[in-house]
């Protein structure tokens, strides 16, 4: 549930809100739906990771990865898949940490 | 628990902050990498929309744009306003960042975007009067109703495109450098022209020549830097009669050699910036009509400096290459005429030593009295820092580009600081766009001449061919009326006799129409033979390309487009033709080791073509350059900037003055002869070749020895071509070397139905994430031309039309 909410909202919001809003989504979703902090981090990470990878693939596949390959070269990465992974990890870390924070804060209020 | 909650929240915010912040030259990673607004958004889909209708503000009628297989826009508008509006709109759509950065550079506003590292470049552009010149030019253009209409409509179109952009749509370079596009102002069109003037007429050797004069004296300098070259084949054929009564030539001023004054110098003249154009008469072509060819040599970049476009309205239907940021077509053709350009290389940039009254610099000495200076305060805004305020002093000549008061030693009279004022043609009011407006609509020779009369700078050799079978060429621009060698050295700014004394009348600019030899041509060599009454410059590009072109054209019969294309790819070396026999004559074979003897054999059997697979070309090239360096060792000094004699003068020395003192190496006690240094040059250059490329073989092939590449305009790795093997070199027709060469190859066959062919290395789109970013590079590299699609109406059927965009007002 937490995973799906973050994934879907992240994808939708990416079209009209700044990128860091993914953190707000993950935070809020974990605040209301999260249970264990570790699990929240993992689900938050995976959800935003996947959201960003799906969104990037949506643009790069019809492009035959021309641009991603050039940018990978520019950033001295071996190929576009590594660049895609780096993109996903950055999004994932933001989502995971935000979800973790949401759960922890909710838990600390409960006590 | 609360502690961990705090820690985790803090870590989240810190991460977001780090991803939002800008560190050094890195992009902001969060913005750049996120798929919603970052660079991923710039990846263009290969599935293009076939027909599209868009409503945009500001159009007066409906505009139909047909795109061919290279996504070149063919614009059909119902009126001229809409035509230039949509040219601006489409160019911005494909080249917005290029337009931004080029005009920023010209305006001295790079620091606003990239921070303190660009301050010195910006300061130089401000101080040399780029803003002053652009403002003057714009004033001139805005007085002309047609130029005004073009510039305003074009600017509106650019802005219409910019206004509907969201940050996610910004070209990738804006995302990388992290700044936003700004409103396009009409003056940016003028800045684009100033940019071209700086590239093509912004070099100056006056300072180095003045130093030469100080070090070697006038007799030697006159001998080594003659006003007319040893080898020459001028643009206006030798012997052409001048059918006008020239104005009186100004008297030279009392000689004055300026003190060495400054450290910052204008760009030195870059050899290799040059171009070819020629047109053959119907008598030499297969179909009986003229053929025109043009290949301007410029820095090769992605995106290309050129943007192809077809522009049609009730008053015009023209195809050709435009410059992003400038309305109209610069090099191209319509159904009646075709035209092209190469650089004239006129001396239109002079330096005047100024004597100020005191440290306030409010007055300067001129014409026997003190005159008021004016001051212009330049504000250079810098990203992440406080602005820099810079005061530039202007005399009636122009801006004092560099003020050296602080550098002057204390004991030198500090109350009389000395600087140099710059007189530059690009400071003047002008109306170049009118020339292109008229050429785009031209129908015959008279229209061509009328169009040229509006042109100021940078002076170009305008070549022309039309359907009525006229051909012509005119080295054209506003040329100052000067005494011989005026501005070869720094001038005394206090003597009115040193001022530019007016202009060469337009109708007395060198020109030739339908010469008996049946062709016209130019390759940046001397405009005329020495009988031309006026002084244009003391130096031009080497004659090599021009001579080769004229040799080939003078034997040409029944020529076709393909004959012209093959000529554009010609890599025969006139220099090798002229000097190789002497090089071989002087070399002492007994002093060569086995590798060197083998290398000598390569050059002996060489066919004198700078072909990509030729090893002989590599050996010759290294040998000649080394020989040149050794001959002029006297000029190799660290303490003073000197100008070296030209290759042409070196050839004369080699061919006619074998006993010259210049062959001696001044660092050795021995007195070297021409033969001595010829052998030393050979052994040293071959050893260098072995050191850099290993033993003779594939690695010695010219294409591998020569570094050829096309970089992204901002030198971004991965965004250019990387190094590739290619034929050609500086002084052959196919002048491709380093990152410089034929930036647009065009051949136009005139006739009842004109046919154009052309290609540039790159693509229409400036987006590295587009299929059209470099789709024409391969064709260009293979030496082929694309047949250009010249539609006669928007309804004309062609299977090369891939999509249609219809624009109309909201």
mmCIF file of C-alpha atoms in Angstrom, chain B residues 586-738:
data_model
loop_
_atom_site.group_PDB
_atom_site.id
_atom_site.type_symbol
_atom_site.label_atom_id
_atom_site.label_comp_id
_atom_site.label_asym_id
_atom_site.label_seq_id
_atom_site.Cartn_x
_atom_site.Cartn_y
_atom_site.Cartn_z
ATOM 1 C CA UNK B 586 68.828 21.148 -50.587
ATOM 2 C CA UNK B 587 68.573 18.062 -48.371
ATOM 3 C CA UNK B 588 71.803 16.188 -47.715
ATOM 4 C CA UNK B 589 70.864 12.516 -48.057
ATOM 5 C CA UNK B 590 74.182 11.324 -46.574
ATOM 6 C CA UNK B 591 73.158 12.677 -43.155
ATOM 7 C CA UNK B 592 69.965 10.588 -42.887
ATOM 8 C CA UNK B 593 69.580 7.368 -40.925
ATOM 9 C CA UNK B 594 67.531 4.442 -42.196
ATOM 10 C CA UNK B 595 64.149 5.652 -40.892
ATOM 11 C CA UNK B 596 64.765 9.154 -42.179
ATOM 12 C CA UNK B 597 65.814 7.857 -45.613
ATOM 13 C CA UNK B 598 62.615 5.854 -45.758
ATOM 14 C CA UNK B 599 60.605 8.938 -44.840
ATOM 15 C CA UNK B 600 62.355 10.894 -47.573
ATOM 16 C CA UNK B 601 61.255 8.259 -50.019
ATOM 17 C CA UNK B 602 57.643 8.743 -48.915
ATOM 18 C CA UNK B 603 57.768 12.428 -49.670
ATOM 19 C CA UNK B 604 59.644 11.908 -52.961
ATOM 20 C CA UNK B 605 56.910 9.624 -54.261
ATOM 21 C CA UNK B 606 54.086 11.733 -52.812
ATOM 22 C CA UNK B 607 51.388 12.969 -55.232
ATOM 23 C CA UNK B 608 51.138 16.354 -53.413
ATOM 24 C CA UNK B 609 47.611 15.640 -52.216
ATOM 25 C CA UNK B 610 46.729 16.003 -48.536
ATOM 26 C CA UNK B 611 44.743 12.802 -48.679
ATOM 27 C CA UNK B 612 43.687 11.141 -45.421
ATOM 28 C CA UNK B 613 45.690 8.050 -46.378
ATOM 29 C CA UNK B 614 48.845 9.813 -47.519
ATOM 30 C CA UNK B 615 51.995 9.344 -45.447
ATOM 31 C CA UNK B 616 53.974 11.675 -47.689
ATOM 32 C CA UNK B 617 51.663 14.546 -46.718
ATOM 33 C CA UNK B 618 52.509 14.034 -43.051
ATOM 34 C CA UNK B 619 56.237 14.046 -43.740
ATOM 35 C CA UNK B 620 56.062 17.146 -45.928
ATOM 36 C CA UNK B 621 53.868 19.026 -43.480
ATOM 37 C CA UNK B 622 56.198 18.410 -40.535
ATOM 38 C CA UNK B 623 59.246 19.211 -42.632
ATOM 39 C CA UNK B 624 57.933 22.530 -43.920
ATOM 40 C CA UNK B 625 56.753 23.728 -40.506
ATOM 41 C CA UNK B 626 60.070 22.825 -38.914
ATOM 42 C CA UNK B 627 61.953 24.546 -41.708
ATOM 43 C CA UNK B 628 59.800 27.642 -41.232
ATOM 44 C CA UNK B 629 60.515 27.706 -37.489
ATOM 45 C CA UNK B 630 64.240 27.297 -38.022
ATOM 46 C CA UNK B 631 64.423 30.045 -40.633
ATOM 47 C CA UNK B 632 62.738 32.600 -38.399
ATOM 48 C CA UNK B 633 64.475 31.663 -35.133
ATOM 49 C CA UNK B 634 65.358 35.352 -34.757
ATOM 50 C CA UNK B 635 61.667 36.025 -34.101
ATOM 51 C CA UNK B 636 61.346 33.400 -31.374
ATOM 52 C CA UNK B 637 61.545 35.609 -28.282
ATOM 53 C CA UNK B 638 59.739 35.474 -24.990
ATOM 54 C CA UNK B 639 60.212 39.086 -24.020
ATOM 55 C CA UNK B 640 58.331 40.667 -26.895
ATOM 56 C CA UNK B 641 55.454 39.750 -29.155
ATOM 57 C CA UNK B 642 56.665 39.617 -32.753
ATOM 58 C CA UNK B 643 54.920 38.918 -36.006
ATOM 59 C CA UNK B 644 56.562 36.233 -38.135
ATOM 60 C CA UNK B 645 57.013 36.637 -41.877
ATOM 61 C CA UNK B 646 54.411 34.759 -43.891
ATOM 62 C CA UNK B 647 54.767 31.377 -45.570
ATOM 63 C CA UNK B 648 54.724 33.318 -48.832
ATOM 64 C CA UNK B 649 57.756 35.377 -47.815
ATOM 65 C CA UNK B 650 59.473 32.176 -46.655
ATOM 66 C CA UNK B 651 58.840 30.632 -50.050
ATOM 67 C CA UNK B 652 60.381 33.643 -51.731
ATOM 68 C CA UNK B 653 63.406 33.367 -49.454
ATOM 69 C CA UNK B 654 63.811 29.705 -50.284
ATOM 70 C CA UNK B 655 63.302 30.081 -54.026
ATOM 71 C CA UNK B 656 65.152 33.319 -54.722
ATOM 72 C CA UNK B 657 67.497 34.134 -51.824
ATOM 73 C CA UNK B 658 69.403 30.927 -50.989
ATOM 74 C CA UNK B 659 72.297 32.916 -49.506
ATOM 75 C CA UNK B 660 70.126 34.888 -47.088
ATOM 76 C CA UNK B 661 71.355 35.604 -43.557
ATOM 77 C CA UNK B 662 68.012 34.449 -42.131
ATOM 78 C CA UNK B 663 68.971 30.811 -42.679
ATOM 79 C CA UNK B 664 71.610 31.090 -40.000
ATOM 80 C CA UNK B 665 70.730 29.720 -36.581
ATOM 81 C CA UNK B 666 71.703 32.562 -34.269
ATOM 82 C CA UNK B 667 72.127 30.218 -31.305
ATOM 83 C CA UNK B 668 75.056 28.319 -32.842
ATOM 84 C CA UNK B 669 78.524 29.672 -33.564
ATOM 85 C CA UNK B 670 78.448 28.014 -36.987
ATOM 86 C CA UNK B 671 76.966 29.903 -39.918
ATOM 87 C CA UNK B 672 74.187 27.655 -41.266
ATOM 88 C CA UNK B 673 73.139 27.712 -44.883
ATOM 89 C CA UNK B 674 69.798 26.917 -46.421
ATOM 90 C CA UNK B 675 71.015 23.350 -47.096
ATOM 91 C CA UNK B 676 72.100 22.919 -43.475
ATOM 92 C CA UNK B 677 68.811 23.831 -41.942
ATOM 93 C CA UNK B 678 66.855 21.961 -44.612
ATOM 94 C CA UNK B 679 68.536 18.740 -43.479
ATOM 95 C CA UNK B 680 68.170 19.595 -39.791
ATOM 96 C CA UNK B 681 64.500 20.413 -40.320
ATOM 97 C CA UNK B 682 63.959 17.093 -42.034
ATOM 98 C CA UNK B 683 65.695 14.901 -39.469
ATOM 99 C CA UNK B 684 64.075 16.710 -36.546
ATOM 100 C CA UNK B 685 60.587 16.593 -38.014
ATOM 101 C CA UNK B 686 60.854 12.900 -38.927
ATOM 102 C CA UNK B 687 62.133 12.090 -35.449
ATOM 103 C CA UNK B 688 59.148 13.941 -34.012
ATOM 104 C CA UNK B 689 56.799 11.997 -36.255
ATOM 105 C CA UNK B 690 58.336 8.717 -35.042
ATOM 106 C CA UNK B 691 58.137 9.853 -31.448
ATOM 107 C CA UNK B 692 54.496 10.862 -31.694
ATOM 108 C CA UNK B 693 53.183 8.160 -34.029
ATOM 109 C CA UNK B 694 55.651 5.270 -34.015
ATOM 110 C CA UNK B 695 57.357 3.852 -37.084
ATOM 111 C CA UNK B 696 56.166 4.633 -40.588
ATOM 112 C CA UNK B 697 52.859 2.979 -41.491
ATOM 113 C CA UNK B 698 49.138 3.451 -40.928
ATOM 114 C CA UNK B 699 49.798 5.812 -38.019
ATOM 115 C CA UNK B 700 51.657 8.171 -40.310
ATOM 116 C CA UNK B 701 48.695 8.628 -42.613
ATOM 117 C CA UNK B 702 47.706 12.269 -42.776
ATOM 118 C CA UNK B 703 44.181 11.635 -41.525
ATOM 119 C CA UNK B 704 45.619 10.119 -38.360
ATOM 120 C CA UNK B 705 48.400 12.660 -37.875
ATOM 121 C CA UNK B 706 46.075 15.605 -38.384
ATOM 122 C CA UNK B 707 43.679 16.196 -35.529
ATOM 123 C CA UNK B 708 40.188 16.706 -36.953
ATOM 124 C CA UNK B 709 37.157 17.023 -34.720
ATOM 125 C CA UNK B 710 33.926 18.894 -34.226
ATOM 126 C CA UNK B 711 33.223 19.931 -30.670
ATOM 127 C CA UNK B 712 30.069 21.106 -29.008
ATOM 128 C CA UNK B 713 29.965 24.899 -28.822
ATOM 129 C CA UNK B 714 30.736 24.676 -25.089
ATOM 130 C CA UNK B 715 33.264 21.849 -25.615
ATOM 131 C CA UNK B 716 31.096 19.400 -23.692
ATOM 132 C CA UNK B 717 32.635 15.924 -23.908
ATOM 133 C CA UNK B 718 30.313 13.415 -25.555
ATOM 134 C CA UNK B 719 28.374 16.156 -27.353
ATOM 135 C CA UNK B 720 30.758 16.420 -30.327
ATOM 136 C CA UNK B 721 32.125 13.979 -32.898
ATOM 137 C CA UNK B 722 35.402 13.044 -31.267
ATOM 138 C CA UNK B 723 38.461 12.836 -33.496
ATOM 139 C CA UNK B 724 37.992 11.479 -37.012
ATOM 140 C CA UNK B 725 40.253 10.860 -39.979
ATOM 141 C CA UNK B 726 39.832 13.296 -42.864
ATOM 142 C CA UNK B 727 41.625 14.665 -45.903
ATOM 143 C CA UNK B 728 42.530 18.308 -46.426
ATOM 144 C CA UNK B 729 44.505 20.958 -44.616
ATOM 145 C CA UNK B 730 44.801 24.726 -44.167
ATOM 146 C CA UNK B 731 46.002 25.927 -47.553
ATOM 147 C CA UNK B 732 44.226 23.461 -49.853
ATOM 148 C CA UNK B 733 40.698 23.934 -51.205
ATOM 149 C CA UNK B 734 39.331 21.363 -48.749
ATOM 150 C CA UNK B 735 40.647 23.428 -45.852
ATOM 151 C CA UNK B 736 39.683 21.081 -43.059
ATOM 152 C CA UNK B 737 42.047 21.132 -40.113
ATOM 153 C CA UNK B 738 41.571 20.845 -36.368
#
